[in-house]
PDB file of C-alpha atoms in Angstrom:
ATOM      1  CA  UNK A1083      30.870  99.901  66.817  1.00  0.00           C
ATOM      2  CA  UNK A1084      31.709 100.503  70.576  1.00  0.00           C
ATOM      3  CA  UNK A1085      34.614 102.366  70.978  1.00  0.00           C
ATOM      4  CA  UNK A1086      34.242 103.008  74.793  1.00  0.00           C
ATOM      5  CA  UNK A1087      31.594 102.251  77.228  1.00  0.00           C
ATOM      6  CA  UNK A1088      30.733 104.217  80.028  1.00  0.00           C
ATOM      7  CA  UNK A1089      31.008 104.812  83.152  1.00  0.00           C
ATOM      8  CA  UNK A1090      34.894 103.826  82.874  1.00  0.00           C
ATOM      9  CA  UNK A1091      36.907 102.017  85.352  1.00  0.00           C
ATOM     10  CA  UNK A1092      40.011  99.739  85.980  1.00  0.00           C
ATOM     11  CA  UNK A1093      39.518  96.496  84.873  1.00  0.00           C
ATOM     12  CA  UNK A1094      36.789  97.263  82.597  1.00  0.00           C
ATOM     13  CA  UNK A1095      36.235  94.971  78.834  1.00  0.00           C
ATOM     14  CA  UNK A1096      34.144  95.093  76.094  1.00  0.00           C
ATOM     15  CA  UNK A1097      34.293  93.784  72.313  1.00  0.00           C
ATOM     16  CA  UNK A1098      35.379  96.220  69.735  1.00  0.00           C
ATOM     17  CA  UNK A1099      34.048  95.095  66.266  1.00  0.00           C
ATOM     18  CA  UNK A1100      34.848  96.755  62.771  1.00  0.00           C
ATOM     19  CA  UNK A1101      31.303  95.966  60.953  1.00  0.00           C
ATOM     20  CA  UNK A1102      31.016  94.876  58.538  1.00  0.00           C
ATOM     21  CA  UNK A1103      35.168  93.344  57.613  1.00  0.00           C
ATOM     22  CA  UNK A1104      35.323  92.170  61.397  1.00  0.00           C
ATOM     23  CA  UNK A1105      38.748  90.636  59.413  1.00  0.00           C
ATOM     24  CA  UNK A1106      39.991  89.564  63.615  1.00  0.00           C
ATOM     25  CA  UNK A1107      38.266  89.605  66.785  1.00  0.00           C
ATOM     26  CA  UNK A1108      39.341  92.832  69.336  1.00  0.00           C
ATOM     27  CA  UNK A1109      38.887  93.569  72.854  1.00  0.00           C
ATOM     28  CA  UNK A1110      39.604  96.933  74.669  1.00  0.00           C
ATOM     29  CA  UNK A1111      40.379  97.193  78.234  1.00  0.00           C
ATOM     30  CA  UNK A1112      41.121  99.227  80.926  1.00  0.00           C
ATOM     31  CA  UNK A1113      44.767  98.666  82.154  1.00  0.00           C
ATOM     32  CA  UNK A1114      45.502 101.759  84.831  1.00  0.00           C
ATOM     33  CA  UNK A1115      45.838 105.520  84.981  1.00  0.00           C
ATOM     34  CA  UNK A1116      48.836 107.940  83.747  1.00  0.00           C
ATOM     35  CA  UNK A1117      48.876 111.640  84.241  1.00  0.00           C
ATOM     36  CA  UNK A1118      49.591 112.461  80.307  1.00  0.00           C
ATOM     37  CA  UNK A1119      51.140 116.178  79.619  1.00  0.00           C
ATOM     38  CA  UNK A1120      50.807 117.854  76.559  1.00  0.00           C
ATOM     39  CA  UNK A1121      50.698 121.676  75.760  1.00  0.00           C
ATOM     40  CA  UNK A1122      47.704 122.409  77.429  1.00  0.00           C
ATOM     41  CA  UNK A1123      48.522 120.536  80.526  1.00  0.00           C
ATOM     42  CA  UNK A1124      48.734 117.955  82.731  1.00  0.00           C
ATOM     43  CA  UNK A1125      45.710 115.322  82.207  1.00  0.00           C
ATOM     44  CA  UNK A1126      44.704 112.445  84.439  1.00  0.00           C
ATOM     45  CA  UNK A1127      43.839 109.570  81.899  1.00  0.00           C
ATOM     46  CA  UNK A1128      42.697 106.132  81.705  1.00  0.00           C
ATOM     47  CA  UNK A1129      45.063 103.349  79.709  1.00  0.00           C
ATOM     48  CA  UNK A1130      42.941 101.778  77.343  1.00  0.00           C
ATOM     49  CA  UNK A1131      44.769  98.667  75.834  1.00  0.00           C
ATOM     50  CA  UNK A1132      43.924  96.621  72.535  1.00  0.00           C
ATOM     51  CA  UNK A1133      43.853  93.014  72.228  1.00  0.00           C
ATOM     52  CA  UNK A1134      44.187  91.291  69.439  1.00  0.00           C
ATOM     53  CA  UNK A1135      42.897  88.045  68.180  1.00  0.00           C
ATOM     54  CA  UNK A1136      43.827  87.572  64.369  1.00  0.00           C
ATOM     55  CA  UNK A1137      42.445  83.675  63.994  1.00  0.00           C
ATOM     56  CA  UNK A1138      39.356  83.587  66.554  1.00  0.00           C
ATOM     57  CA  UNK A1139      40.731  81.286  68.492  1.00  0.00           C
ATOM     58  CA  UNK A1140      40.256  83.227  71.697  1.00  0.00           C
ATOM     59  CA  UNK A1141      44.177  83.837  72.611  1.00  0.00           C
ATOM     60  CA  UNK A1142      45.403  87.182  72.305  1.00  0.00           C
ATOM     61  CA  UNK A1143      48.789  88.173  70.515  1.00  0.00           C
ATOM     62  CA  UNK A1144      50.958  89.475  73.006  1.00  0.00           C
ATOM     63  CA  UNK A1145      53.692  91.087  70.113  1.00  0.00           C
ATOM     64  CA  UNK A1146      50.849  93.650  69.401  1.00  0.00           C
ATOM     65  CA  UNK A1147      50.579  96.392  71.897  1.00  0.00           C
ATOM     66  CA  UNK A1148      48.470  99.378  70.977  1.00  0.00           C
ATOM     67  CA  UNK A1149      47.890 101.684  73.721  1.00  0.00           C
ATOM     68  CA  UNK A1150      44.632 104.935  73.940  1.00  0.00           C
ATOM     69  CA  UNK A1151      44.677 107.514  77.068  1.00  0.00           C
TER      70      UNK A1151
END
């Protein structure tokens, strides 16, 4: 399973596969940058968005947004 690959950049893509379900087909990529600010402070992060593709028919669902920094 690949959860990120590195080195990191805008724009980046790459499959993410749950082995061995693999129940729908997921991509991860890099959307942008946002400062993120929790208790320890201020933290320049990348956006990395899922995309979702629940039949394997190549077209990701656009009412499923889930969002890592």
């Amino acid at each position: 399973m690949t959860v990120l690959v590195y080195p990191l950049d805008l724009g980046m893509h790459w499959p993410y596969r749950d082995w061995p379900q693999d129940i729908f087909h997921i991509e991860k990529q890099i959307i942008g940058w946002e400062t993120v600010q929790v208790p320890a402070g201020d933290f320049d992060c990348f956006v990395v968005e899922w995309l979702y593709d629940r039949d394997f028919d190549d077209n990701y669902r656009d009412d499923i947004q889930v969002l890592d920094y």
